[in-house]
PDB file of C-alpha atoms and ligand atoms in Angstrom:
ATOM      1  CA  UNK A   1       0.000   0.000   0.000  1.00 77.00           C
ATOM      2  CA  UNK A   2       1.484   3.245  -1.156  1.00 77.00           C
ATOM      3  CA  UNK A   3       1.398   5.898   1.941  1.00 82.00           C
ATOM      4  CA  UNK A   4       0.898   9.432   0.240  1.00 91.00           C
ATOM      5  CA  UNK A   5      -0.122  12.944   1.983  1.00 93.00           C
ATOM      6  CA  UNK A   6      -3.286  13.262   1.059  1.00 96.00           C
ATOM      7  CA  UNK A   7      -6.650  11.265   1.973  1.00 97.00           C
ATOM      8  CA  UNK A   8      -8.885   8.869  -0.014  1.00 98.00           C
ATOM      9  CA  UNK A   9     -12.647   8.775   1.001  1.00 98.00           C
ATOM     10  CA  UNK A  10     -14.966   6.259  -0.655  1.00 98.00           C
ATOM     11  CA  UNK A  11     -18.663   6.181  -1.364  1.00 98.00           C
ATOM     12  CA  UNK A  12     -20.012   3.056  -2.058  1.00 98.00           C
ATOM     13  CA  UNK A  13     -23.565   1.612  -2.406  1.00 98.00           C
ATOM     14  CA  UNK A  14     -26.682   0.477  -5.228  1.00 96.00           C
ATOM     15  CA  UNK A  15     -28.519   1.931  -7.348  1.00 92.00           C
ATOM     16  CA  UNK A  16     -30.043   4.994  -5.887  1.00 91.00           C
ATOM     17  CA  UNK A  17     -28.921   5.018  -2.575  1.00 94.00           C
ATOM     18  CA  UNK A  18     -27.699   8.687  -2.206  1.00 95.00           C
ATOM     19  CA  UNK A  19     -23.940   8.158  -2.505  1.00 96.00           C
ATOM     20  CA  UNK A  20     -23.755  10.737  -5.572  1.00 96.00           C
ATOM     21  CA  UNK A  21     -26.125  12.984  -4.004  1.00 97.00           C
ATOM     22  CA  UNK A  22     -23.447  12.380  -0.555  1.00 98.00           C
ATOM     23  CA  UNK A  23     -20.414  12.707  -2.023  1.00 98.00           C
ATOM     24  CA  UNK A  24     -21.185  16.340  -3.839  1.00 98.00           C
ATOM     25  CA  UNK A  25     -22.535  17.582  -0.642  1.00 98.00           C
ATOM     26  CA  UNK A  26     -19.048  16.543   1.128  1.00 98.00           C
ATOM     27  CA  UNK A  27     -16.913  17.960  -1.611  1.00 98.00           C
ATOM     28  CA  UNK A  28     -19.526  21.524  -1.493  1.00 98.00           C
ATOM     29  CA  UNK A  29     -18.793  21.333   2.760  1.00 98.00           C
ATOM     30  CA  UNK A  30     -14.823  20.582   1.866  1.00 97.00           C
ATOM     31  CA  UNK A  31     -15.051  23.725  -0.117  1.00 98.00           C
ATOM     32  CA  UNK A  32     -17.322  25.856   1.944  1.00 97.00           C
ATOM     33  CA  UNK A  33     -14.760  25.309   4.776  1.00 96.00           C
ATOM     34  CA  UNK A  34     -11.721  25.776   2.244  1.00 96.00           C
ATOM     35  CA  UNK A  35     -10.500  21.764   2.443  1.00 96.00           C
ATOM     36  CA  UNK A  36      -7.985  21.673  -1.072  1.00 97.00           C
ATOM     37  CA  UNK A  37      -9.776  18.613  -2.069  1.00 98.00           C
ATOM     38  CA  UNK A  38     -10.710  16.372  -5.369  1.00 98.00           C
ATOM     39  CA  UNK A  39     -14.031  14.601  -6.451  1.00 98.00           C
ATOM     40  CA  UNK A  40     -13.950  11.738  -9.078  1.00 98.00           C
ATOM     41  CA  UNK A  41     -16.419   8.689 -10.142  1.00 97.00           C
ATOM     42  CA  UNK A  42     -16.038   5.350 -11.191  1.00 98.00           C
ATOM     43  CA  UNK A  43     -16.154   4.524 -13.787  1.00 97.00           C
ATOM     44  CA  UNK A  44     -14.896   7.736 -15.254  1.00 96.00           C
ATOM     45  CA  UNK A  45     -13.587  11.015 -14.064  1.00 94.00           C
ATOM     46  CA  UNK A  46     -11.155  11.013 -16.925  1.00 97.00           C
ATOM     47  CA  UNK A  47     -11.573  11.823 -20.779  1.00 97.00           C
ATOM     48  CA  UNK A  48     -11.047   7.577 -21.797  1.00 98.00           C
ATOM     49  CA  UNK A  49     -13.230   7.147 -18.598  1.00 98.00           C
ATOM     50  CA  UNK A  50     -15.561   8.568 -19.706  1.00 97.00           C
ATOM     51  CA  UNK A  51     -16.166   7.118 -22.841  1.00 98.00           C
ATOM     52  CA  UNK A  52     -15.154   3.602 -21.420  1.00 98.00           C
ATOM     53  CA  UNK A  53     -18.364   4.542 -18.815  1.00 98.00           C
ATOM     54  CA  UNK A  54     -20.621   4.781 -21.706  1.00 97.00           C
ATOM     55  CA  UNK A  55     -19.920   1.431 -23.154  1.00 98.00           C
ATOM     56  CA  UNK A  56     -20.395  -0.075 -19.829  1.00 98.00           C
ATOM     57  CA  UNK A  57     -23.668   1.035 -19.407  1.00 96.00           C
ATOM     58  CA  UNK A  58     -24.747   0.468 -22.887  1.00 95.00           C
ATOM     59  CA  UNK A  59     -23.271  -1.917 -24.935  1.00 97.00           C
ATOM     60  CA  UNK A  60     -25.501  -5.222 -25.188  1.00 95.00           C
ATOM     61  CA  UNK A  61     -22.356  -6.773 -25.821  1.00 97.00           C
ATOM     62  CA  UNK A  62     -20.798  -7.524 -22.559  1.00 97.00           C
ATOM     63  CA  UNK A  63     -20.049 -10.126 -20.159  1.00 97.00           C
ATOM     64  CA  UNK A  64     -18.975  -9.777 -15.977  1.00 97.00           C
ATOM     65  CA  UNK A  65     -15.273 -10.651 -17.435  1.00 97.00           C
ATOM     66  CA  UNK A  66     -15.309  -7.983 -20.116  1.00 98.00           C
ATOM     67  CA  UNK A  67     -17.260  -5.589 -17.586  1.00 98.00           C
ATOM     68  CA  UNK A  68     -14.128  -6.084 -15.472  1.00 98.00           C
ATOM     69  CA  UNK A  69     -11.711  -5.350 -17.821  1.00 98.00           C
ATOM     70  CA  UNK A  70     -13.220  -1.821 -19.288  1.00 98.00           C
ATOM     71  CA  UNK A  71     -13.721  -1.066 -15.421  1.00 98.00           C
ATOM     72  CA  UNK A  72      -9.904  -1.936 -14.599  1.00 98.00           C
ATOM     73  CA  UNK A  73      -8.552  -0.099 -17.162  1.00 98.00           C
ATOM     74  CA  UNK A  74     -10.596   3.130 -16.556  1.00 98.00           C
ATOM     75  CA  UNK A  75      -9.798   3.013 -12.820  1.00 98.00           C
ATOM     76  CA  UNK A  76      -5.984   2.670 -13.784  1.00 98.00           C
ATOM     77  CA  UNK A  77      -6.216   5.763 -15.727  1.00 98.00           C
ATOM     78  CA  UNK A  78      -8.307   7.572 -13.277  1.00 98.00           C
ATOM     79  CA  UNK A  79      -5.662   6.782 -10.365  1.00 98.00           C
ATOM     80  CA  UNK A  80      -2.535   7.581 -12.392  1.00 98.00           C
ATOM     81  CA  UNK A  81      -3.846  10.687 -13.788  1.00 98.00           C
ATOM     82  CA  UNK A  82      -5.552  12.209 -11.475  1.00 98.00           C
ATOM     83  CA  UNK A  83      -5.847  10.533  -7.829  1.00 98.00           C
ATOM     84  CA  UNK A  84      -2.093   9.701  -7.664  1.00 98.00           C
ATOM     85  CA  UNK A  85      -1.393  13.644  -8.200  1.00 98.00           C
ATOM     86  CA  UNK A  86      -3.781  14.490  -5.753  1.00 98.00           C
ATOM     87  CA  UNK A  87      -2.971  12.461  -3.111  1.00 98.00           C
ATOM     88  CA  UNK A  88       0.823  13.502  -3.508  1.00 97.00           C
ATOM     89  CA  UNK A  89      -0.366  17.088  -3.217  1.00 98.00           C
ATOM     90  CA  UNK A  90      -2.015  16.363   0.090  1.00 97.00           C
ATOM     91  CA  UNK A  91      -5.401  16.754  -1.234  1.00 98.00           C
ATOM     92  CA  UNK A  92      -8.245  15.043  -0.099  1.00 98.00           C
ATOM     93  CA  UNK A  93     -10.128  12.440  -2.790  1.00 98.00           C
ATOM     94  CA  UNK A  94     -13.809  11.179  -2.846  1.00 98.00           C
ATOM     95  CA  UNK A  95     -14.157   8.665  -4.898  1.00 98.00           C
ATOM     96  CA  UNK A  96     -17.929   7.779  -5.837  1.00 98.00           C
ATOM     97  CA  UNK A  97     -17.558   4.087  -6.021  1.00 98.00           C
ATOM     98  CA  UNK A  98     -13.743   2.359  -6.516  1.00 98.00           C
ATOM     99  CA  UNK A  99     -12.911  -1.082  -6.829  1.00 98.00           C
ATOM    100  CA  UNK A 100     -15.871  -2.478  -3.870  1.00 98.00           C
ATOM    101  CA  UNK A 101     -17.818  -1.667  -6.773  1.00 98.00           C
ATOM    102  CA  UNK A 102     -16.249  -4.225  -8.855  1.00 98.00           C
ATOM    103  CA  UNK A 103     -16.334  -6.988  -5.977  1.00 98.00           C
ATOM    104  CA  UNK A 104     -19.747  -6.652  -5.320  1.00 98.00           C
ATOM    105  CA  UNK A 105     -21.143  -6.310  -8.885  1.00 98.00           C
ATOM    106  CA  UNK A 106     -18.730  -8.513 -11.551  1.00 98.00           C
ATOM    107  CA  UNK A 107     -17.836 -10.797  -8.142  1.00 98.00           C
ATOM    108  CA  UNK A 108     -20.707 -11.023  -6.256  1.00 98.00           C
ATOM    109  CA  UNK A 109     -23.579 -10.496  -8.837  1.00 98.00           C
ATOM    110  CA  UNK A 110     -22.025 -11.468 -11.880  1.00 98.00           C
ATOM    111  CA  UNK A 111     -19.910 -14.422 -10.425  1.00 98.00           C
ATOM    112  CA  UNK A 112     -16.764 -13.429 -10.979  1.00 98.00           C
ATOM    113  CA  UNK A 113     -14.036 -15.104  -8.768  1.00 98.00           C
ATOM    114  CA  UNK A 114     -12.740 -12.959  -5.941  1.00 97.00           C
ATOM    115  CA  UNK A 115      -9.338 -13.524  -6.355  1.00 98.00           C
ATOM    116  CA  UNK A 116      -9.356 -12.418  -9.929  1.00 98.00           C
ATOM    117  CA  UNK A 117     -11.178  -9.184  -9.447  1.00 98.00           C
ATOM    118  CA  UNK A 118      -8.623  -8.601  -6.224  1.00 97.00           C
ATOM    119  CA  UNK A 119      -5.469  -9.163  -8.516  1.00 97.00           C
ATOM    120  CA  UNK A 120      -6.869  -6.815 -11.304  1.00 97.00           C
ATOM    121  CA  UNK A 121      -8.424  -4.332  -9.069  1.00 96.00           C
ATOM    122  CA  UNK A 122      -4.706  -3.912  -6.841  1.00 95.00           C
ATOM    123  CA  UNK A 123      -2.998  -3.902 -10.210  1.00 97.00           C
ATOM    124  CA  UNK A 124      -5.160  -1.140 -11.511  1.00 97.00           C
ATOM    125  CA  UNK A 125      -5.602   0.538  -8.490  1.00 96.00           C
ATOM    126  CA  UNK A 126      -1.505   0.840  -7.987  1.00 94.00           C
ATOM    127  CA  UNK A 127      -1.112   0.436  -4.578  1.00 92.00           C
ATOM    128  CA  UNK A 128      -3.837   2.806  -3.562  1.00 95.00           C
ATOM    129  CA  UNK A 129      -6.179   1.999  -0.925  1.00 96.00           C
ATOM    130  CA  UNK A 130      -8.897   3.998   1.127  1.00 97.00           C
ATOM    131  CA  UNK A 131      -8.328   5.833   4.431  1.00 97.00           C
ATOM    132  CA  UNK A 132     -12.027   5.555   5.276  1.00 98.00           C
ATOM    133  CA  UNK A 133     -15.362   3.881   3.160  1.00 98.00           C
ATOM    134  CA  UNK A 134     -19.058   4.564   3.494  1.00 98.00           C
ATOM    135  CA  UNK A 135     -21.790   2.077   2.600  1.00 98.00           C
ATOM    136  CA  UNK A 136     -24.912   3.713   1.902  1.00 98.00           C
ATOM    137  CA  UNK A 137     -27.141   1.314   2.575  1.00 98.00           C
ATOM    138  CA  UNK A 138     -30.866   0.568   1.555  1.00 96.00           C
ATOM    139  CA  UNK A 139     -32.708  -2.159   0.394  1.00 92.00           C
ATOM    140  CA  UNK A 140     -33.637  -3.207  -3.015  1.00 88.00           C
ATOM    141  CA  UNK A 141     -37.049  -2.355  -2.938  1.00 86.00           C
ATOM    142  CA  UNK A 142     -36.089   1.366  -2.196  1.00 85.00           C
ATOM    143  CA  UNK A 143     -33.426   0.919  -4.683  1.00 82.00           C
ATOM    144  CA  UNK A 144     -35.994  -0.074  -7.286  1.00 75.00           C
ATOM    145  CA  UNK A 145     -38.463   2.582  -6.141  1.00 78.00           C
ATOM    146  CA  UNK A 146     -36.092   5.572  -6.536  1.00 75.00           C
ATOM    147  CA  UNK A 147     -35.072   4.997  -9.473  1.00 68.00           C
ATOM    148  CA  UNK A 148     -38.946   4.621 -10.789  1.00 65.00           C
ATOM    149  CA  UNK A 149     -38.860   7.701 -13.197  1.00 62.00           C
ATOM    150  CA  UNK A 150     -35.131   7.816 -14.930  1.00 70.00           C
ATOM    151  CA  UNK A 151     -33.884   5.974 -17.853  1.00 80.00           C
ATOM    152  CA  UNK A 152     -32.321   2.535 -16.965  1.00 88.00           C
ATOM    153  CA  UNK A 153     -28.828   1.507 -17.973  1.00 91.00           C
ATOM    154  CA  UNK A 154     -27.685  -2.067 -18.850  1.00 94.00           C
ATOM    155  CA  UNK A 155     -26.989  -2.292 -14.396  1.00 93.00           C
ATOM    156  CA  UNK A 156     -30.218  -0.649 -13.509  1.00 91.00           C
ATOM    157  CA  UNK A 157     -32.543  -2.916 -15.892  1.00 91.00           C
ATOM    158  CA  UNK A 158     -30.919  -6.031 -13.829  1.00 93.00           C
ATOM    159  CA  UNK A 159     -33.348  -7.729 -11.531  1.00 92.00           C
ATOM    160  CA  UNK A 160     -33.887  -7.857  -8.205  1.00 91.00           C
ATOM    161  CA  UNK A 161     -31.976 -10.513  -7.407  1.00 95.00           C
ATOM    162  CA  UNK A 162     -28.898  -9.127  -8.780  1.00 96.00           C
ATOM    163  CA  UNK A 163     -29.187  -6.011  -6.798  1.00 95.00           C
ATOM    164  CA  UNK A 164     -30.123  -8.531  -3.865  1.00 96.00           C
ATOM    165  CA  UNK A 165     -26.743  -9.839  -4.416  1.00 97.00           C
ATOM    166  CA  UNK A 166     -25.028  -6.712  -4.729  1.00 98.00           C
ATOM    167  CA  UNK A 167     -26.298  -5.391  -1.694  1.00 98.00           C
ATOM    168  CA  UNK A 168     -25.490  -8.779   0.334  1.00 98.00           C
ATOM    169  CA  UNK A 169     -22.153  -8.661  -1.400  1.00 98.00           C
ATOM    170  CA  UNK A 170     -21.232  -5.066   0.177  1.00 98.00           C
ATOM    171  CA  UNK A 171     -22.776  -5.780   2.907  1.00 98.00           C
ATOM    172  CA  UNK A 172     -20.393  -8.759   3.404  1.00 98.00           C
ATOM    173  CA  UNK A 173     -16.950  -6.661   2.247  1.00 98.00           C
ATOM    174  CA  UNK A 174     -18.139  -3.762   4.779  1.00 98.00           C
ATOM    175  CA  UNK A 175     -18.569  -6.151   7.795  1.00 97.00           C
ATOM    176  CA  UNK A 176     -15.193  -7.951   7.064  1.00 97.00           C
ATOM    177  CA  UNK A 177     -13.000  -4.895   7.612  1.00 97.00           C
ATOM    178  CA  UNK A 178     -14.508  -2.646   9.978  1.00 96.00           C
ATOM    179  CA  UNK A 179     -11.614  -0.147  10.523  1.00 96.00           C
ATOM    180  CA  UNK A 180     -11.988   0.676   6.835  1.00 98.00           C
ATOM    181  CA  UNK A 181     -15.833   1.012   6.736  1.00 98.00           C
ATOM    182  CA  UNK A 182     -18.609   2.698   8.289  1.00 98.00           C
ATOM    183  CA  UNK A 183     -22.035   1.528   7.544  1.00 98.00           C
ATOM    184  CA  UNK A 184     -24.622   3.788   6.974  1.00 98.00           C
ATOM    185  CA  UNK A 185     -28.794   4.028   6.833  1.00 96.00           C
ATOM    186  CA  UNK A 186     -29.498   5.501   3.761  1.00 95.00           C
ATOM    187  CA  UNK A 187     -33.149   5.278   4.286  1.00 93.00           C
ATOM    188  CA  UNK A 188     -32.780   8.778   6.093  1.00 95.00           C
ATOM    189  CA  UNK A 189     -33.565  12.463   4.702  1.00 95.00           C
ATOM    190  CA  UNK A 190     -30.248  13.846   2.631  1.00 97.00           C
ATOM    191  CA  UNK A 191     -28.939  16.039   5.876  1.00 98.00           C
ATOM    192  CA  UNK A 192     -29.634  13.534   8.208  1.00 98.00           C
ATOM    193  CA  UNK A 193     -26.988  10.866   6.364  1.00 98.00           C
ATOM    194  CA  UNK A 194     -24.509  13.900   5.196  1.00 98.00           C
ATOM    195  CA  UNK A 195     -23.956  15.039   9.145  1.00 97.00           C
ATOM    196  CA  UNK A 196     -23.443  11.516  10.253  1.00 98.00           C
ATOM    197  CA  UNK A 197     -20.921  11.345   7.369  1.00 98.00           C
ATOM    198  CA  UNK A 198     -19.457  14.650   8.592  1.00 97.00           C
ATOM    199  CA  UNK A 199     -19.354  13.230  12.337  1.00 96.00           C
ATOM    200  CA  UNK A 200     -17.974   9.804  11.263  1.00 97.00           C
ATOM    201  CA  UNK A 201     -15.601  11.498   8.950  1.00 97.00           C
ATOM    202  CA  UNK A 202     -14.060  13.417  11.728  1.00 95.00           C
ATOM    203  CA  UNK A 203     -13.820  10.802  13.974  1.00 93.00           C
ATOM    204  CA  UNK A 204     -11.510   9.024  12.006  1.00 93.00           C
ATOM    205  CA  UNK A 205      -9.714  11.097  10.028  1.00 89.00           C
ATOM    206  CA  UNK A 206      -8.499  14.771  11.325  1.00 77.00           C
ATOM    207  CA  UNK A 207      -9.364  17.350   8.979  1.00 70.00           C
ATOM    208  CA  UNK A 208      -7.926  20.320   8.562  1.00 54.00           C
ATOM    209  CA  UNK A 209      -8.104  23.074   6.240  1.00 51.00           C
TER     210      UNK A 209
HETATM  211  P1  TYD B 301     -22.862   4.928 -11.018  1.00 52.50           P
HETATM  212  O1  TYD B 301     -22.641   6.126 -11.830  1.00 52.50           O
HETATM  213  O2  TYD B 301     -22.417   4.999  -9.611  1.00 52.50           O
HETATM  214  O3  TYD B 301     -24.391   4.602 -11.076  1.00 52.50           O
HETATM  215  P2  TYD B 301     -25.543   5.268 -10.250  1.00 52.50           P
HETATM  216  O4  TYD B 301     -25.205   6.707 -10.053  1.00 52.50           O
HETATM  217  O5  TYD B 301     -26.719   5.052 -11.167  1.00 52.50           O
HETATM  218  O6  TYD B 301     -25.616   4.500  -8.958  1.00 52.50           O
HETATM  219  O7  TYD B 301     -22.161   3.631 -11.662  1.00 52.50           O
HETATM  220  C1  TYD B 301     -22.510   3.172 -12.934  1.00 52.50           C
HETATM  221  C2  TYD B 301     -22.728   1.697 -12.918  1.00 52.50           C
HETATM  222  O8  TYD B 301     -21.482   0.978 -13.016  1.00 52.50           O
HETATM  223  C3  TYD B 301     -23.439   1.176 -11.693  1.00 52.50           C
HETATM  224  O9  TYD B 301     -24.608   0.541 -12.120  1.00 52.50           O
HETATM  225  C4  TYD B 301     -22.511   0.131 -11.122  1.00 52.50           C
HETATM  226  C5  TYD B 301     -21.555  -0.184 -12.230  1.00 52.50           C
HETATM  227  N1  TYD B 301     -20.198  -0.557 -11.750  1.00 52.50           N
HETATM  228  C6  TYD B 301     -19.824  -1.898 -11.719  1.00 52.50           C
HETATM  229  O10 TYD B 301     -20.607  -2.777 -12.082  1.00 52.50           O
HETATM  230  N2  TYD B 301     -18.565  -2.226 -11.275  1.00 52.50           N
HETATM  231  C7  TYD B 301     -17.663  -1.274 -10.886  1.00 52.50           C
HETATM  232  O11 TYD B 301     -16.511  -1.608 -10.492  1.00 52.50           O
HETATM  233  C8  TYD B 301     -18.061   0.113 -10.923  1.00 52.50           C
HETATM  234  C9  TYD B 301     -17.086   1.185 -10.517  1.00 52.50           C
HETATM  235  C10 TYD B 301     -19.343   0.423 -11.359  1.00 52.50           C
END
């Protein structure tokens, strides 16, 4: 594990769950109290990213192994080009979703072995591993009703036992490594889940601007 100056902070969660929503409010507080700080997503946040994001969540023509391999490569470019540099500057990253993603969707929903996705995933991810993670957590059915009115890509028209199994695959990565994680409701209102963040946040990590 590469030790750098700056923090990583990861959102992770299903469909709908809030951790977008969270991880722009954290990144508007970081800059409302002048935190130098960086905000990315997976898959994308770079130029190649983002393109390789499209195909992901449209092309009819993929499999859990191919999924993994157009998600590996964009988080490689997103952590060399622009997480690495931050980090080294002593900035503090949120990453919506990072490789968890990858565990729970191509491993746990898809199938994937564990091992495989863990080689690729510490390959791509060069060395470069959270200070702190967030599950949002809520349950398929609120997934499913959330997301009621928008356009479904290739993940979102999955069924519910997919998402069943990518919310009992988080659920299982979170519990295994509790220093790392912090496990949160995300059936509450928006301010409600981003001051618990805040508290937890500070707890762990000390923040200073
Ligand atoms: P995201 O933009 O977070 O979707 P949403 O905002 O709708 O929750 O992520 C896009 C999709 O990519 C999401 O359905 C999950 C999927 N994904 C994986 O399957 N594996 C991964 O490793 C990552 C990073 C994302």
């Amino acid at each position: 594990m590469k030790k750098l100056p700056g923090k990583l902070i990861v959102f992770e969660g299903v469909e709908g769950c809030g951790k977008t929503t969270q991880s722009q409010l954290l990144s508007k507080y970081f800059y409302d109290n002048q935190i130098d700080h960086l905000l990315v997503r997976e898959p994308g946040g770079t130029e190649t990213g983002e393109q390789i994001r499209s195909i992901l969540l449209h092309s009819e023509e993929l499999n859990g192994l191919s999924e993994l391999f157009l998600l590996s490569a964009a988080r490689q470019i997103l952590i060399s080009q622009k997480v690495i540099p931050a980090l080294k500057s002593g900035k503090i990253v949120i990453s919506d979703r990072f490789y968890f993603s990858s565990l729970a969707y191509q491993g746990h929903a898809r199938g994937i072995d564990e091992s495989v996705i863990l080689n690729l995933s510490e390959i791509a991810s060069l060395e470069i591993y959270p200070d702190i993670a967030f599950l949002i957590d809520i349950s398929t059915s609120q997934s499913f009703n959330r997301k009621i009115n928008d356009k479904k890509d290739r993940f979102e028209r999955e069924s519910s036992d997919f998402h069943n199994s990518v919310r009992n695959g988080y659920l299982s990565i979170a519990k295994s490594d509790k220093n790392l994680w912090r496990i949160i409701e995300g059936n509450k209102n928006i301010s409600e889940v981003h001051e618990e963040i805040i508290l937890l946040l500070n707890e762990k990590l000390s923040l200073s601007s």
